[in-house]
XYZ file of C-alpha atoms in Angstrom:
320
model
C -8.968 19.321 -19.286
C -7.522 21.463 -21.799
C -7.146 20.401 -25.418
C -3.713 18.642 -26.012
C -3.053 18.730 -22.094
C -1.058 15.766 -20.947
C -2.789 13.975 -17.939
C -1.479 14.408 -14.588
C 0.836 11.619 -13.482
C 0.076 10.146 -10.072
C 2.255 7.498 -8.529
C 0.494 5.797 -5.394
C 3.001 3.829 -2.998
C 1.769 1.336 -0.602
C -0.474 -1.689 -0.303
C -3.215 -3.301 1.521
C -6.850 -2.281 1.648
C -6.092 1.361 2.094
C -4.398 1.355 -1.318
C -7.230 -0.780 -2.955
C -9.675 1.859 -1.805
C -7.605 5.123 -2.871
C -6.993 3.660 -6.171
C -10.545 2.672 -6.875
C -11.411 6.499 -6.178
C -8.508 7.835 -8.322
C -9.361 5.747 -11.367
C -12.722 7.924 -11.670
C -10.580 10.847 -12.598
C -8.706 11.740 -15.535
C -5.175 10.695 -14.284
C -2.367 8.710 -15.437
C -2.170 6.221 -12.590
C 0.848 4.125 -11.402
C 0.462 1.810 -8.437
C 3.611 0.844 -6.772
C 3.593 -2.116 -4.313
C 5.718 -3.985 -1.976
C 7.114 -7.307 -3.098
C 8.357 -9.003 0.139
C 5.026 -10.520 1.583
C 5.834 -13.807 3.499
C 2.498 -15.023 4.823
C -0.665 -16.606 3.622
C -1.312 -17.720 0.224
C 1.238 -15.223 -1.335
C 3.933 -16.387 0.950
C 3.461 -20.202 0.335
C 3.459 -19.471 -3.428
C 6.769 -17.349 -2.785
C 8.267 -20.450 -0.961
C 7.258 -23.024 -3.276
C 7.775 -21.433 -6.778
C 10.350 -18.780 -5.971
C 8.163 -16.079 -7.299
C 7.502 -12.452 -6.055
C 4.483 -12.728 -3.661
C 1.382 -11.658 -5.635
C -0.902 -10.507 -3.133
C -0.654 -6.760 -3.262
C -0.213 -6.726 -7.009
C -3.420 -8.681 -7.227
C -5.487 -6.065 -5.177
C -3.961 -3.229 -7.327
C -5.142 -5.000 -10.530
C -8.448 -5.260 -9.055
C -8.822 -1.737 -7.790
C -7.833 -0.355 -11.294
C -10.070 -2.964 -13.411
C -12.694 -1.941 -15.611
C -15.790 -1.358 -13.398
C -17.979 -3.082 -15.983
C -16.290 -6.623 -15.084
C -14.859 -5.626 -11.877
C -17.646 -7.116 -9.650
C -17.301 -10.521 -10.967
C -13.550 -10.376 -11.198
C -13.448 -9.098 -7.722
C -15.195 -12.272 -6.465
C -13.175 -14.465 -8.652
C -9.881 -13.039 -7.594
C -10.461 -12.814 -4.158
C -11.933 -16.466 -3.933
C -10.093 -18.763 -1.521
C -10.115 -22.454 -1.898
C -11.309 -24.194 1.098
C -9.876 -27.565 0.510
C -7.689 -29.210 3.204
C -5.214 -30.239 0.288
C -2.427 -28.364 -1.303
C -5.051 -25.794 -2.587
C -6.348 -24.982 0.811
C -6.677 -21.231 1.573
C -4.817 -20.188 -1.928
C -6.378 -17.175 -3.493
C -7.596 -17.827 -7.116
C -5.943 -14.422 -8.186
C -2.560 -15.402 -6.637
C -2.694 -18.666 -8.639
C -3.953 -16.828 -11.872
C -0.914 -14.482 -11.539
C 1.386 -17.453 -10.953
C 0.112 -19.303 -14.092
C 0.623 -16.115 -16.346
C 4.283 -15.639 -14.859
C 4.885 -19.240 -15.960
C 3.398 -18.849 -19.293
C 4.840 -15.496 -20.361
C 8.274 -16.023 -18.645
C 8.472 -13.576 -15.804
C 6.508 -11.427 -13.106
C 6.428 -8.290 -15.250
C 5.015 -9.904 -18.219
C 2.494 -11.840 -16.259
C 1.369 -8.461 -14.703
C 1.290 -6.865 -18.056
C -1.166 -9.642 -19.399
C -3.205 -9.496 -16.403
C -3.540 -5.719 -16.863
C -4.571 -6.332 -20.546
C -7.200 -8.869 -19.487
C -8.660 -6.889 -16.661
C -8.563 -3.680 -19.028
C -7.101 -1.571 -16.102
C -6.863 2.216 -16.085
C -3.056 2.852 -15.323
C -0.369 0.359 -14.405
C 0.746 -1.703 -11.387
C 4.451 -2.175 -10.719
C 6.207 -4.118 -8.006
C 8.906 -1.745 -6.329
C 11.508 -4.578 -6.907
C 12.096 -7.892 -8.664
C 14.735 -8.775 -5.953
C 13.723 -11.435 -3.305
C 14.182 -10.023 0.110
C 12.653 -10.146 3.503
C 11.469 -7.346 5.737
C 13.295 -7.327 9.225
C 12.202 -5.080 12.166
C 14.041 -4.215 15.466
C 11.969 -3.689 18.393
C 12.654 -1.182 21.117
C 14.049 -4.014 23.505
C 16.378 -5.180 20.892
C 14.325 -8.156 19.617
C 14.672 -8.803 15.962
C 11.508 -9.834 13.877
C 12.057 -11.668 10.463
C 9.441 -11.541 7.898
C 6.555 -9.393 6.921
C 3.961 -11.562 8.290
C 5.391 -11.706 11.772
C 5.270 -7.747 11.683
C 1.919 -7.860 10.369
C 0.612 -10.332 12.882
C 2.819 -10.225 15.979
C 3.680 -13.196 17.979
C 5.722 -10.852 20.423
C 4.322 -7.983 22.471
C 2.605 -5.538 20.189
C 3.032 -2.793 22.564
C 6.713 -2.611 21.973
C 7.588 0.068 19.284
C 9.365 -0.744 16.178
C 12.601 1.101 16.269
C 14.192 0.271 12.793
C 13.159 -1.535 9.604
C 15.447 -2.856 6.952
C 15.651 -5.539 4.077
C 17.843 -8.498 3.968
C 19.159 -9.213 1.554
C 18.948 -5.413 0.319
C 16.880 -4.992 -2.845
C 17.177 -2.402 -5.782
C 14.360 -0.671 -7.239
C 12.721 -1.798 -10.595
C 13.741 0.300 -13.431
C 10.290 1.237 -14.671
C 9.342 2.001 -11.014
C 12.292 4.340 -10.652
C 11.204 6.218 -13.775
C 7.566 6.397 -12.764
C 8.416 8.006 -9.501
C 10.888 10.647 -10.926
C 8.532 11.590 -13.857
C 5.317 11.842 -11.587
C 3.467 15.137 -10.918
C 2.234 13.799 -7.713
C 3.617 10.787 -5.530
C 0.848 9.691 -2.937
C 2.339 7.495 0.022
C -0.260 5.808 2.127
C -2.566 4.891 3.742
C -1.523 1.304 4.651
C 0.212 -0.753 7.293
C 3.204 1.481 7.978
C 5.969 -1.231 8.856
C 4.750 -4.095 6.799
C 3.361 -2.490 3.761
C 4.638 1.189 3.201
C 8.208 1.446 4.795
C 9.680 -1.772 3.037
C 8.928 -0.074 -0.247
C 10.983 3.131 1.038
C 13.662 0.947 2.124
C 14.496 -0.458 -1.406
C 17.721 1.022 -2.545
C 16.965 3.810 -5.205
C 13.566 4.702 -3.671
C 14.806 7.621 -1.724
C 16.832 8.882 -4.613
C 13.831 8.826 -6.909
C 11.647 10.586 -4.393
C 14.321 13.161 -3.803
C 15.200 13.903 -7.422
C 11.637 13.725 -8.897
C 9.766 16.561 -10.164
C 6.501 15.713 -8.501
C 4.856 17.060 -5.369
C 4.650 14.573 -2.418
C 1.505 13.602 -0.690
C 1.225 11.407 2.725
C -2.275 10.039 3.626
C -2.505 9.200 7.295
C -4.090 6.046 8.533
C -7.684 6.123 9.903
C -6.729 3.710 12.842
C -3.751 2.699 14.597
C -2.697 -0.963 14.460
C -1.273 -3.161 17.331
C 2.291 -4.265 16.717
C 2.780 -1.456 14.286
C 1.237 1.912 15.385
C -0.057 1.316 18.667
C -0.486 4.569 20.443
C 0.443 6.554 17.277
C -0.923 10.113 16.568
C -0.750 11.077 12.895
C 2.378 13.092 13.255
C 4.340 9.937 14.528
C 3.284 8.030 11.255
C 4.325 11.068 9.403
C 7.672 11.320 10.946
C 8.372 7.739 10.493
C 7.440 8.151 6.478
C 9.714 11.193 6.419
C 12.649 9.294 8.127
C 12.469 6.267 5.742
C 11.690 8.319 2.540
C 14.436 10.641 3.066
C 12.337 13.748 2.642
C 12.499 16.946 4.830
C 8.772 17.568 4.536
C 5.601 16.477 2.610
C 4.075 18.876 0.108
C 0.659 17.872 1.487
C -0.587 15.618 4.388
C -4.239 14.573 4.242
C -5.630 13.591 7.704
C -9.143 12.594 8.858
C -10.790 14.619 11.316
C -14.091 12.730 11.277
C -15.587 10.592 14.044
C -16.389 6.998 13.947
C -19.601 5.343 15.566
C -19.397 3.855 18.955
C -20.438 0.515 17.618
C -17.423 0.580 15.319
C -15.116 1.848 17.958
C -16.119 -0.973 20.218
C -15.503 -3.512 17.472
C -11.918 -2.133 16.719
C -11.190 -1.951 20.457
C -11.318 -5.817 20.484
C -8.322 -5.656 17.904
C -6.608 -3.045 19.933
C -7.179 -0.552 17.327
C -8.074 3.104 17.830
C -8.467 6.397 15.619
C -5.321 7.958 14.680
C -5.558 11.427 15.955
C -4.681 14.432 13.664
C -2.543 16.426 15.958
C -1.067 19.882 15.657
C 2.499 18.532 15.238
C 1.625 17.653 11.748
C 1.895 21.449 10.588
C 5.606 21.242 11.136
C 5.956 18.087 8.875
C 3.953 19.412 5.836
C 3.623 22.409 3.554
C -0.014 21.879 3.930
C -2.365 19.814 6.033
C -5.556 18.953 4.663
C -8.201 17.849 6.974
C -11.826 16.658 6.826
C -14.341 13.897 7.450
C -12.637 11.017 5.320
C -14.429 8.035 6.736
C -16.590 6.066 4.721
C -20.018 4.903 5.709
C -19.349 1.321 5.409
C -19.074 -1.098 8.348
C -15.344 -1.061 8.236
C -12.943 1.774 8.991
C -12.170 2.886 5.560
C -11.311 6.046 3.723
C -14.177 7.458 1.607
C -12.567 6.586 -1.771
C -14.279 9.433 -3.660
C -13.500 12.225 -1.223
C -9.827 11.411 -0.766
C -9.590 10.766 -4.482
C -11.163 14.124 -5.496
C -8.773 15.967 -3.063
C -5.653 14.413 -4.521
C -6.858 14.910 -8.123
C -7.130 18.652 -7.552
C -3.683 19.006 -5.809
């Protein structure tokens, strides 16, 4: 890096394990990182805390903090923050990390202050921001007209997961948090994905002000395709289907870059994912119409789960 040169500002939009993997890779590079997460979860520990205490669900924020945490202490903190109480009582299945963020919010008087204090404690590289401070729920309309209410009911469908989702919206509407708005507008690079399309990424794009921030921002846009389809959300999708949906909800005409995996997964792993009705998302030729440049390669990690290789994918993004 040239002396006196400002670090490249990278904003990553999305949630879930895909976001965790990508952020862990990005923090190895000399970048100014902002991780923007959804704040509309309705299931599990995060949903229960939201219902009981009226807080923003802390699950994705917790994962983002861990991903960007100082590696010297990250291993211990990861185990601690991901620990779930096995009690049959009120603590049952609650994540320690979620309770920790709830306590910080209570002590310091709000979600943002709580996140800032957690960021200091974990010595994170960059910052973690919710897309909105408003309380809202994700709604989806299926192709047969059925309405599905709540992020968890989209994430883990109780309906026929073969039905495609035709529309997603927030009820009530939510407004973009001002610091998140500024981060997107000032970014040199905005990275959307990977992650669960309709329960993790699209809800962020549905927040009032996000489209405008993306359209009026000065940075280049990058979409990272998922490795696998997901029953109930992206069943039978090719990569171009995912990218079309991201363009539709983001209001963008094209992405500057799309990153798409062309590597293959082992037969053993394929068989395991087949049980969950998940299949590799194919990098198809139609992508060329949706991006200024399509970047392909073998981005599978060698782990026992279908995850992006955080180092490979982060290196490509850092060089764009």
